[in-house]
PDB file of N, CA and C in Angstrom:
ATOM      1  N   MET A 550      76.327 124.183 134.290  1.00 86.00           N
ATOM      2  CA  MET A 550      75.254 123.524 133.588  1.00 86.00           C
ATOM      3  C   MET A 550      75.226 122.024 133.937  1.00 86.00           C
ATOM      4  N   ILE A 551      76.388 121.455 134.195  1.00 87.00           N
ATOM      5  CA  ILE A 551      76.451 120.025 134.505  1.00 87.00           C
ATOM      6  C   ILE A 551      75.709 119.705 135.799  1.00 87.00           C
ATOM      7  N   PRO A 552      75.844 120.528 136.862  1.00 90.00           N
ATOM      8  CA  PRO A 552      75.084 120.214 138.086  1.00 90.00           C
ATOM      9  C   PRO A 552      73.563 120.273 137.872  1.00 90.00           C
ATOM     10  N   VAL A 553      73.095 121.170 137.012  1.00 91.00           N
ATOM     11  CA  VAL A 553      71.660 121.262 136.748  1.00 91.00           C
ATOM     12  C   VAL A 553      71.176 119.994 136.051  1.00 91.00           C
ATOM     13  N   VAL A 554      71.903 119.567 135.028  1.00 89.00           N
ATOM     14  CA  VAL A 554      71.536 118.348 134.305  1.00 89.00           C
ATOM     15  C   VAL A 554      71.600 117.144 135.234  1.00 89.00           C
ATOM     16  N   LEU A 555      72.627 117.064 136.043  1.00 89.00           N
ATOM     17  CA  LEU A 555      72.769 115.961 136.996  1.00 89.00           C
ATOM     18  C   LEU A 555      71.630 115.966 138.012  1.00 89.00           C
ATOM     19  N   GLY A 556      71.246 117.146 138.487  1.00 90.00           N
ATOM     20  CA  GLY A 556      70.129 117.244 139.436  1.00 90.00           C
ATOM     21  C   GLY A 556      68.812 116.796 138.813  1.00 90.00           C
ATOM     22  N   ILE A 557      68.546 117.224 137.580  1.00 88.00           N
ATOM     23  CA  ILE A 557      67.318 116.811 136.898  1.00 88.00           C
ATOM     24  C   ILE A 557      67.318 115.298 136.686  1.00 88.00           C
ATOM     25  N   PHE A 558      68.465 114.743 136.276  1.00 87.00           N
ATOM     26  CA  PHE A 558      68.560 113.302 136.056  1.00 87.00           C
ATOM     27  C   PHE A 558      68.318 112.538 137.355  1.00 87.00           C
ATOM     28  N   LEU A 559      68.938 112.967 138.435  1.00 87.00           N
ATOM     29  CA  LEU A 559      68.765 112.283 139.730  1.00 87.00           C
ATOM     30  C   LEU A 559      67.325 112.403 140.234  1.00 87.00           C
ATOM     31  N   ALA A 560      66.713 113.553 140.043  1.00 86.00           N
ATOM     32  CA  ALA A 560      65.319 113.726 140.471  1.00 86.00           C
ATOM     33  C   ALA A 560      64.403 112.808 139.660  1.00 86.00           C
ATOM     34  N   GLY A 561      64.641 112.704 138.376  1.00 82.00           N
ATOM     35  CA  GLY A 561      63.833 111.809 137.533  1.00 82.00           C
ATOM     36  C   GLY A 561      64.013 110.355 137.933  1.00 82.00           C
ATOM     37  N   GLN A 562      65.244 109.962 138.231  1.00 82.00           N
ATOM     38  CA  GLN A 562      65.498 108.594 138.657  1.00 82.00           C
ATOM     39  C   GLN A 562      64.842 108.299 140.008  1.00 82.00           C
ATOM     40  N   ALA A 563      64.870 109.269 140.908  1.00 81.00           N
ATOM     41  CA  ALA A 563      64.238 109.075 142.220  1.00 81.00           C
ATOM     42  C   ALA A 563      62.722 108.939 142.079  1.00 81.00           C
ATOM     43  N   ILE A 564      62.125 109.750 141.238  1.00 80.00           N
ATOM     44  CA  ILE A 564      60.674 109.663 141.027  1.00 80.00           C
ATOM     45  C   ILE A 564      60.318 108.328 140.377  1.00 80.00           C
ATOM     46  N   ALA A 565      61.105 107.883 139.403  1.00 77.00           N
ATOM     47  CA  ALA A 565      60.844 106.600 138.745  1.00 77.00           C
ATOM     48  C   ALA A 565      60.987 105.448 139.739  1.00 77.00           C
ATOM     49  N   ALA A 566      61.978 105.516 140.599  1.00 75.00           N
ATOM     50  CA  ALA A 566      62.176 104.450 141.590  1.00 75.00           C
ATOM     51  C   ALA A 566      61.016 104.428 142.580  1.00 75.00           C
ATOM     52  N   MET A 567      60.533 105.591 142.988  1.00 74.00           N
ATOM     53  CA  MET A 567      59.394 105.635 143.918  1.00 74.00           C
ATOM     54  C   MET A 567      58.141 105.074 143.259  1.00 74.00           C
ATOM     55  N   CYS A 568      57.936 105.386 141.979  1.00 69.00           N
ATOM     56  CA  CYS A 568      56.767 104.847 141.278  1.00 69.00           C
ATOM     57  C   CYS A 568      56.852 103.337 141.178  1.00 69.00           C
ATOM     58  N   CYS A 569      58.034 102.815 140.904  1.00 66.00           N
ATOM     59  CA  CYS A 569      58.194 101.360 140.811  1.00 66.00           C
ATOM     60  C   CYS A 569      57.965 100.699 142.154  1.00 66.00           C
ATOM     61  N   LEU A 570      58.452 101.328 143.219  1.00 66.00           N
ATOM     62  CA  LEU A 570      58.250 100.757 144.559  1.00 66.00           C
ATOM     63  C   LEU A 570      56.786 100.812 144.963  1.00 66.00           C
ATOM     64  N   LEU A 571      56.111 101.893 144.640  1.00 63.00           N
ATOM     65  CA  LEU A 571      54.702 102.000 144.995  1.00 63.00           C
ATOM     66  C   LEU A 571      53.835 101.091 144.147  1.00 63.00           C
ATOM     67  N   SER A 572      54.255 100.821 142.916  1.00 58.00           N
ATOM     68  CA  SER A 572      53.448  99.955 142.062  1.00 58.00           C
ATOM     69  C   SER A 572      53.422  98.523 142.599  1.00 58.00           C
ATOM     70  N   HIS A 573      54.454  98.121 143.312  1.00 58.00           N
ATOM     71  CA  HIS A 573      54.449  96.782 143.911  1.00 58.00           C
ATOM     72  C   HIS A 573      53.415  96.683 145.028  1.00 58.00           C
ATOM     73  N   ARG A 574      53.138  97.774 145.697  1.00 58.00           N
ATOM     74  CA  ARG A 574      52.137  97.746 146.761  1.00 58.00           C
ATOM     75  C   ARG A 574      50.720  97.856 146.198  1.00 58.00           C
ATOM     76  N   VAL A 575      50.561  98.577 145.122  1.00 56.00           N
ATOM     77  CA  VAL A 575      49.240  98.804 144.558  1.00 56.00           C
ATOM     78  C   VAL A 575      48.835  97.650 143.648  1.00 56.00           C
ATOM     79  N   ALA A 576      49.696  97.294 142.726  1.00 53.00           N
ATOM     80  CA  ALA A 576      49.378  96.254 141.747  1.00 53.00           C
ATOM     81  C   ALA A 576      50.000  94.931 142.164  1.00 53.00           C
ATOM     82  N   ARG A 577      49.582  93.900 141.475  1.00 58.00           N
ATOM     83  CA  ARG A 577      50.212  92.603 141.710  1.00 58.00           C
ATOM     84  C   ARG A 577      51.640  92.653 141.171  1.00 58.00           C
ATOM     85  N   PRO A 578      52.572  91.964 141.815  1.00 58.00           N
ATOM     86  CA  PRO A 578      53.963  92.020 141.348  1.00 58.00           C
ATOM     87  C   PRO A 578      54.141  91.532 139.917  1.00 58.00           C
ATOM     88  N   ALA A 579      53.373  90.547 139.479  1.00 60.00           N
ATOM     89  CA  ALA A 579      53.523  90.054 138.114  1.00 60.00           C
ATOM     90  C   ALA A 579      53.136  91.136 137.110  1.00 60.00           C
ATOM     91  N   GLN A 580      52.091  91.895 137.428  1.00 66.00           N
ATOM     92  CA  GLN A 580      51.677  92.957 136.513  1.00 66.00           C
ATOM     93  C   GLN A 580      52.741  94.043 136.411  1.00 66.00           C
ATOM     94  N   SER A 581      53.317  94.423 137.527  1.00 68.00           N
ATOM     95  CA  SER A 581      54.308  95.488 137.476  1.00 68.00           C
ATOM     96  C   SER A 581      55.562  95.027 136.732  1.00 68.00           C
ATOM     97  N   ARG A 582      55.881  93.732 136.832  1.00 75.00           N
ATOM     98  CA  ARG A 582      57.029  93.225 136.071  1.00 75.00           C
ATOM     99  C   ARG A 582      56.754  93.310 134.578  1.00 75.00           C
ATOM    100  N   TRP A 583      55.526  92.970 134.167  1.00 78.00           N
ATOM    101  CA  TRP A 583      55.192  93.039 132.744  1.00 78.00           C
ATOM    102  C   TRP A 583      55.186  94.482 132.255  1.00 78.00           C
ATOM    103  N   VAL A 584      54.716  95.393 133.086  1.00 79.00           N
ATOM    104  CA  VAL A 584      54.695  96.803 132.685  1.00 79.00           C
ATOM    105  C   VAL A 584      56.119  97.321 132.542  1.00 79.00           C
ATOM    106  N   MET A 585      56.981  96.957 133.492  1.00 80.00           N
ATOM    107  CA  MET A 585      58.375  97.400 133.401  1.00 80.00           C
ATOM    108  C   MET A 585      59.063  96.779 132.184  1.00 80.00           C
ATOM    109  N   PHE A 586      58.764  95.513 131.904  1.00 84.00           N
ATOM    110  CA  PHE A 586      59.328  94.875 130.712  1.00 84.00           C
ATOM    111  C   PHE A 586      58.830  95.564 129.445  1.00 84.00           C
ATOM    112  N   ALA A 587      57.537  95.882 129.409  1.00 85.00           N
ATOM    113  CA  ALA A 587      56.980  96.535 128.223  1.00 85.00           C
ATOM    114  C   ALA A 587      57.623  97.902 128.007  1.00 85.00           C
ATOM    115  N   ILE A 588      57.789  98.658 129.065  1.00 85.00           N
ATOM    116  CA  ILE A 588      58.408  99.976 128.937  1.00 85.00           C
ATOM    117  C   ILE A 588      59.836  99.839 128.434  1.00 85.00           C
ATOM    118  N   THR A 589      60.573  98.878 128.998  1.00 86.00           N
ATOM    119  CA  THR A 589      61.959  98.690 128.580  1.00 86.00           C
ATOM    120  C   THR A 589      62.039  98.236 127.127  1.00 86.00           C
ATOM    121  N   ALA A 590      61.246  97.243 126.767  1.00 87.00           N
ATOM    122  CA  ALA A 590      61.319  96.697 125.410  1.00 87.00           C
ATOM    123  C   ALA A 590      60.859  97.717 124.370  1.00 87.00           C
ATOM    124  N   PHE A 591      59.718  98.357 124.627  1.00 87.00           N
ATOM    125  CA  PHE A 591      59.212  99.320 123.653  1.00 87.00           C
ATOM    126  C   PHE A 591      60.110 100.547 123.579  1.00 87.00           C
ATOM    127  N   GLY A 592      60.660 100.966 124.715  1.00 85.00           N
ATOM    128  CA  GLY A 592      61.596 102.088 124.690  1.00 85.00           C
ATOM    129  C   GLY A 592      62.841 101.766 123.888  1.00 85.00           C
ATOM    130  N   TYR A 593      63.334 100.534 124.025  1.00 87.00           N
ATOM    131  CA  TYR A 593      64.519 100.128 123.271  1.00 87.00           C
ATOM    132  C   TYR A 593      64.210 100.018 121.779  1.00 87.00           C
ATOM    133  N   LEU A 594      63.058  99.436 121.453  1.00 89.00           N
ATOM    134  CA  LEU A 594      62.733  99.205 120.047  1.00 89.00           C
ATOM    135  C   LEU A 594      62.278 100.460 119.318  1.00 89.00           C
ATOM    136  N   PHE A 595      61.437 101.284 119.979  1.00 87.00           N
ATOM    137  CA  PHE A 595      60.801 102.397 119.279  1.00 87.00           C
ATOM    138  C   PHE A 595      61.141 103.765 119.856  1.00 87.00           C
ATOM    139  N   GLY A 596      62.033 103.836 120.820  1.00 86.00           N
ATOM    140  CA  GLY A 596      62.457 105.115 121.379  1.00 86.00           C
ATOM    141  C   GLY A 596      61.366 105.772 122.212  1.00 86.00           C
ATOM    142  N   PHE A 597      61.288 107.084 122.102  1.00 84.00           N
ATOM    143  CA  PHE A 597      60.346 107.843 122.932  1.00 84.00           C
ATOM    144  C   PHE A 597      58.904 107.494 122.610  1.00 84.00           C
ATOM    145  N   VAL A 598      58.595 107.282 121.342  1.00 87.00           N
ATOM    146  CA  VAL A 598      57.230 106.900 120.958  1.00 87.00           C
ATOM    147  C   VAL A 598      56.882 105.545 121.574  1.00 87.00           C
ATOM    148  N   GLY A 599      57.846 104.639 121.630  1.00 85.00           N
ATOM    149  CA  GLY A 599      57.628 103.350 122.273  1.00 85.00           C
ATOM    150  C   GLY A 599      57.320 103.489 123.747  1.00 85.00           C
ATOM    151  N   LEU A 600      57.954 104.439 124.418  1.00 83.00           N
ATOM    152  CA  LEU A 600      57.649 104.685 125.826  1.00 83.00           C
ATOM    153  C   LEU A 600      56.218 105.172 126.004  1.00 83.00           C
ATOM    154  N   LEU A 601      55.732 105.947 125.048  1.00 84.00           N
ATOM    155  CA  LEU A 601      54.370 106.473 125.155  1.00 84.00           C
ATOM    156  C   LEU A 601      53.309 105.389 124.936  1.00 84.00           C
ATOM    157  N   ILE A 602      53.581 104.456 124.027  1.00 87.00           N
ATOM    158  CA  ILE A 602      52.566 103.445 123.719  1.00 87.00           C
ATOM    159  C   ILE A 602      52.775 102.128 124.461  1.00 87.00           C
ATOM    160  N   ALA A 603      53.823 102.016 125.259  1.00 86.00           N
ATOM    161  CA  ALA A 603      54.158 100.737 125.903  1.00 86.00           C
ATOM    162  C   ALA A 603      53.061 100.271 126.857  1.00 86.00           C
ATOM    163  N   VAL A 604      52.656 101.106 127.781  1.00 85.00           N
ATOM    164  CA  VAL A 604      51.706 100.673 128.806  1.00 85.00           C
ATOM    165  C   VAL A 604      50.320 100.399 128.208  1.00 85.00           C
ATOM    166  N   PRO A 605      49.743 101.287 127.385  1.00 87.00           N
ATOM    167  CA  PRO A 605      48.430 100.945 126.817  1.00 87.00           C
ATOM    168  C   PRO A 605      48.453  99.701 125.948  1.00 87.00           C
ATOM    169  N   LEU A 606      49.508  99.540 125.153  1.00 87.00           N
ATOM    170  CA  LEU A 606      49.583  98.366 124.294  1.00 87.00           C
ATOM    171  C   LEU A 606      49.796  97.097 125.118  1.00 87.00           C
ATOM    172  N   ALA A 607      50.632  97.164 126.144  1.00 85.00           N
ATOM    173  CA  ALA A 607      50.839  95.996 127.007  1.00 85.00           C
ATOM    174  C   ALA A 607      49.546  95.636 127.736  1.00 85.00           C
ATOM    175  N   ALA A 608      48.792  96.635 128.161  1.00 83.00           N
ATOM    176  CA  ALA A 608      47.517  96.357 128.834  1.00 83.00           C
ATOM    177  C   ALA A 608      46.527  95.712 127.866  1.00 83.00           C
ATOM    178  N   ALA A 609      46.458  96.212 126.644  1.00 87.00           N
ATOM    179  CA  ALA A 609      45.546  95.630 125.657  1.00 87.00           C
ATOM    180  C   ALA A 609      45.938  94.193 125.328  1.00 87.00           C
ATOM    181  N   ILE A 610      47.220  93.944 125.157  1.00 87.00           N
ATOM    182  CA  ILE A 610      47.684  92.586 124.874  1.00 87.00           C
ATOM    183  C   ILE A 610      47.372  91.670 126.052  1.00 87.00           C
ATOM    184  N   GLY A 611      47.565  92.160 127.274  1.00 83.00           N
ATOM    185  CA  GLY A 611      47.250  91.359 128.464  1.00 83.00           C
ATOM    186  C   GLY A 611      45.778  91.007 128.547  1.00 83.00           C
ATOM    187  N   VAL A 612      44.909  91.962 128.227  1.00 85.00           N
ATOM    188  CA  VAL A 612      43.471  91.697 128.266  1.00 85.00           C
ATOM    189  C   VAL A 612      43.097  90.641 127.228  1.00 85.00           C
ATOM    190  N   VAL A 613      43.649  90.760 126.031  1.00 88.00           N
ATOM    191  CA  VAL A 613      43.339  89.789 124.975  1.00 88.00           C
ATOM    192  C   VAL A 613      43.838  88.396 125.355  1.00 88.00           C
ATOM    193  N   ILE A 614      45.039  88.317 125.914  1.00 87.00           N
ATOM    194  CA  ILE A 614      45.583  87.007 126.293  1.00 87.00           C
ATOM    195  C   ILE A 614      44.777  86.400 127.431  1.00 87.00           C
ATOM    196  N   ARG A 615      44.431  87.199 128.438  1.00 84.00           N
ATOM    197  CA  ARG A 615      43.627  86.658 129.552  1.00 84.00           C
ATOM    198  C   ARG A 615      42.248  86.210 129.060  1.00 84.00           C
ATOM    199  N   PHE A 616      41.637  86.958 128.150  1.00 87.00           N
ATOM    200  CA  PHE A 616      40.345  86.564 127.593  1.00 87.00           C
ATOM    201  C   PHE A 616      40.462  85.253 126.824  1.00 87.00           C
ATOM    202  N   ALA A 617      41.504  85.141 126.005  1.00 85.00           N
ATOM    203  CA  ALA A 617      41.687  83.923 125.211  1.00 85.00           C
ATOM    204  C   ALA A 617      41.926  82.716 126.114  1.00 85.00           C
ATOM    205  N   ILE A 618      42.716  82.883 127.146  1.00 85.00           N
ATOM    206  CA  ILE A 618      42.977  81.771 128.067  1.00 85.00           C
ATOM    207  C   ILE A 618      41.706  81.386 128.800  1.00 85.00           C
ATOM    208  N   ARG A 619      40.950  82.377 129.269  1.00 83.00           N
ATOM    209  CA  ARG A 619      39.718  82.084 129.999  1.00 83.00           C
ATOM    210  C   ARG A 619      38.717  81.367 129.098  1.00 83.00           C
ATOM    211  N   GLU A 620      38.581  81.829 127.868  1.00 80.00           N
ATOM    212  CA  GLU A 620      37.650  81.189 126.950  1.00 80.00           C
ATOM    213  C   GLU A 620      38.101  79.776 126.598  1.00 80.00           C
ATOM    214  N   HIS A 621      39.390  79.601 126.455  1.00 77.00           N
ATOM    215  CA  HIS A 621      39.898  78.283 126.071  1.00 77.00           C
ATOM    216  C   HIS A 621      39.819  77.291 127.226  1.00 77.00           C
ATOM    217  N   LEU A 622      40.112  77.741 128.431  1.00 77.00           N
ATOM    218  CA  LEU A 622      40.174  76.814 129.564  1.00 77.00           C
ATOM    219  C   LEU A 622      38.812  76.517 130.169  1.00 77.00           C
ATOM    220  N   PHE A 623      37.919  77.489 130.217  1.00 74.00           N
ATOM    221  CA  PHE A 623      36.678  77.324 130.956  1.00 74.00           C
ATOM    222  C   PHE A 623      35.447  77.134 130.092  1.00 74.00           C
ATOM    223  N   THR A 624      35.591  77.127 128.802  1.00 68.00           N
ATOM    224  CA  THR A 624      34.457  76.893 127.920  1.00 68.00           C
ATOM    225  C   THR A 624      34.521  75.456 127.419  1.00 68.00           C
ATOM    226  N   PRO A 625      33.472  74.667 127.687  1.00 73.00           N
ATOM    227  CA  PRO A 625      33.525  73.288 127.205  1.00 73.00           C
ATOM    228  C   PRO A 625      33.461  73.263 125.679  1.00 73.00           C
ATOM    229  N   PRO A 626      34.131  72.311 125.074  1.00 71.00           N
ATOM    230  CA  PRO A 626      34.093  72.257 123.607  1.00 71.00           C
ATOM    231  C   PRO A 626      32.711  71.872 123.119  1.00 71.00           C
ATOM    232  N   GLU A 627      32.326  72.434 122.008  1.00 76.00           N
ATOM    233  CA  GLU A 627      31.018  72.129 121.433  1.00 76.00           C
ATOM    234  C   GLU A 627      31.082  70.759 120.773  1.00 76.00           C
ATOM    235  N   PRO A 628      30.023  69.978 120.944  1.00 79.00           N
ATOM    236  CA  PRO A 628      30.055  68.663 120.289  1.00 79.00           C
ATOM    237  C   PRO A 628      29.991  68.831 118.773  1.00 79.00           C
ATOM    238  N   SER A 629      30.708  67.991 118.094  1.00 79.00           N
ATOM    239  CA  SER A 629      30.698  68.084 116.639  1.00 79.00           C
ATOM    240  C   SER A 629      29.392  67.494 116.117  1.00 79.00           C
ATOM    241  N   PRO A 630      28.837  68.081 115.078  1.00 82.00           N
ATOM    242  CA  PRO A 630      27.564  67.567 114.549  1.00 82.00           C
ATOM    243  C   PRO A 630      27.766  66.167 113.964  1.00 82.00           C
ATOM    244  N   ALA A 631      26.709  65.371 114.056  1.00 79.00           N
ATOM    245  CA  ALA A 631      26.769  64.010 113.518  1.00 79.00           C
ATOM    246  C   ALA A 631      26.837  64.067 111.999  1.00 79.00           C
ATOM    247  N   PRO A 632      27.610  63.191 111.405  1.00 79.00           N
ATOM    248  CA  PRO A 632      27.683  63.224 109.938  1.00 79.00           C
ATOM    249  C   PRO A 632      26.344  62.800 109.340  1.00 79.00           C
ATOM    250  N   PRO A 633      26.004  63.334 108.190  1.00 79.00           N
ATOM    251  CA  PRO A 633      24.722  62.967 107.573  1.00 79.00           C
ATOM    252  C   PRO A 633      24.729  61.482 107.213  1.00 79.00           C
ATOM    253  N   PRO A 634      23.568  60.847 107.299  1.00 80.00           N
ATOM    254  CA  PRO A 634      23.531  59.410 106.970  1.00 80.00           C
ATOM    255  C   PRO A 634      23.871  59.183 105.504  1.00 80.00           C
ATOM    256  N   GLN A 635      24.623  58.146 105.274  1.00 81.00           N
ATOM    257  CA  GLN A 635      25.042  57.826 103.912  1.00 81.00           C
ATOM    258  C   GLN A 635      24.026  56.872 103.295  1.00 81.00           C
ATOM    259  N   GLU A 636      23.646  57.162 102.084  1.00 80.00           N
ATOM    260  CA  GLU A 636      22.727  56.270 101.379  1.00 80.00           C
ATOM    261  C   GLU A 636      23.513  55.099 100.801  1.00 80.00           C
ATOM    262  N   ILE A 637      23.022  53.922 101.060  1.00 74.00           N
ATOM    263  CA  ILE A 637      23.678  52.731 100.529  1.00 74.00           C
ATOM    264  C   ILE A 637      23.062  52.440  99.166  1.00 74.00           C
ATOM    265  N   PRO A 638      23.871  52.415  98.145  1.00 65.00           N
ATOM    266  CA  PRO A 638      23.306  52.166  96.810  1.00 65.00           C
ATOM    267  C   PRO A 638      22.808  50.723  96.722  1.00 65.00           C
ATOM    268  N   PRO A 639      21.796  50.512  95.901  1.00 64.00           N
ATOM    269  CA  PRO A 639      21.303  49.136  95.751  1.00 64.00           C
ATOM    270  C   PRO A 639      22.381  48.262  95.099  1.00 64.00           C
ATOM    271  N   PRO A 640      22.365  46.969  95.417  1.00 65.00           N
ATOM    272  CA  PRO A 640      23.391  46.114  94.836  1.00 65.00           C
ATOM    273  C   PRO A 640      23.238  46.034  93.314  1.00 65.00           C
ATOM    274  N   ARG A 641      24.347  46.113  92.636  1.00 65.00           N
ATOM    275  CA  ARG A 641      24.322  46.041  91.172  1.00 65.00           C
ATOM    276  C   ARG A 641      24.395  44.582  90.734  1.00 65.00           C
ATOM    277  N   LYS A 642      23.674  44.313  89.697  1.00 66.00           N
ATOM    278  CA  LYS A 642      23.712  42.961  89.155  1.00 66.00           C
ATOM    279  C   LYS A 642      25.000  42.795  88.362  1.00 66.00           C
ATOM    280  N   ASN A 643      25.524  41.626  88.438  1.00 68.00           N
ATOM    281  CA  ASN A 643      26.706  41.326  87.666  1.00 68.00           C
ATOM    282  C   ASN A 643      26.255  40.994  86.245  1.00 68.00           C
ATOM    283  N   TRP A 644      26.386  41.949  85.350  1.00 63.00           N
ATOM    284  CA  TRP A 644      25.859  41.758  84.000  1.00 63.00           C
ATOM    285  C   TRP A 644      26.589  40.659  83.248  1.00 63.00           C
ATOM    286  N   LEU A 645      27.895  40.517  83.550  1.00 66.00           N
ATOM    287  CA  LEU A 645      28.635  39.476  82.853  1.00 66.00           C
ATOM    288  C   LEU A 645      28.146  38.086  83.268  1.00 66.00           C
ATOM    289  N   LYS A 646      27.921  37.925  84.565  1.00 67.00           N
ATOM    290  CA  LYS A 646      27.382  36.663  85.058  1.00 67.00           C
ATOM    291  C   LYS A 646      25.983  36.427  84.522  1.00 67.00           C
ATOM    292  N   ALA A 647      25.196  37.485  84.434  1.00 61.00           N
ATOM    293  CA  ALA A 647      23.840  37.350  83.923  1.00 61.00           C
ATOM    294  C   ALA A 647      23.832  36.943  82.460  1.00 61.00           C
ATOM    295  N   VAL A 648      24.825  37.420  81.679  1.00 63.00           N
ATOM    296  CA  VAL A 648      24.858  37.091  80.247  1.00 63.00           C
ATOM    297  C   VAL A 648      25.245  35.631  80.054  1.00 63.00           C
ATOM    298  N   PHE A 649      26.227  35.158  80.754  1.00 66.00           N
ATOM    299  CA  PHE A 649      26.739  33.817  80.486  1.00 66.00           C
ATOM    300  C   PHE A 649      26.071  32.713  81.287  1.00 66.00           C
ATOM    301  N   TRP A 650      25.555  32.968  82.466  1.00 61.00           N
ATOM    302  CA  TRP A 650      25.048  31.868  83.293  1.00 61.00           C
ATOM    303  C   TRP A 650      23.536  31.908  83.500  1.00 61.00           C
ATOM    304  N   ASN A 651      22.825  32.678  82.765  1.00 53.00           N
ATOM    305  CA  ASN A 651      21.363  32.685  82.904  1.00 53.00           C
ATOM    306  C   ASN A 651      20.717  31.951  81.815  1.00 53.00           C
TER     307      ASN A 651
END
């Protein structure tokens, strides 16, 4: 039974290594590094379920981050509206001066 398990493990490792090598030719190297990091991190944190959701969630997070960066860097800031004009109250008479010096 041990040789069967060892054979399955080695075949799985060989297929995974080939996929990683081919992903460098197909995708940009930075993307494949993030995908491998996501698979490793999610697999460690959430087990098998983490492996299933790692790539779609990493892709969604990447799209949101790239959108936010593009919007922040390439969109000029909107000018702030001018403050409303302030009404200047009429000058008040000094009633004390008016009482004593008039």
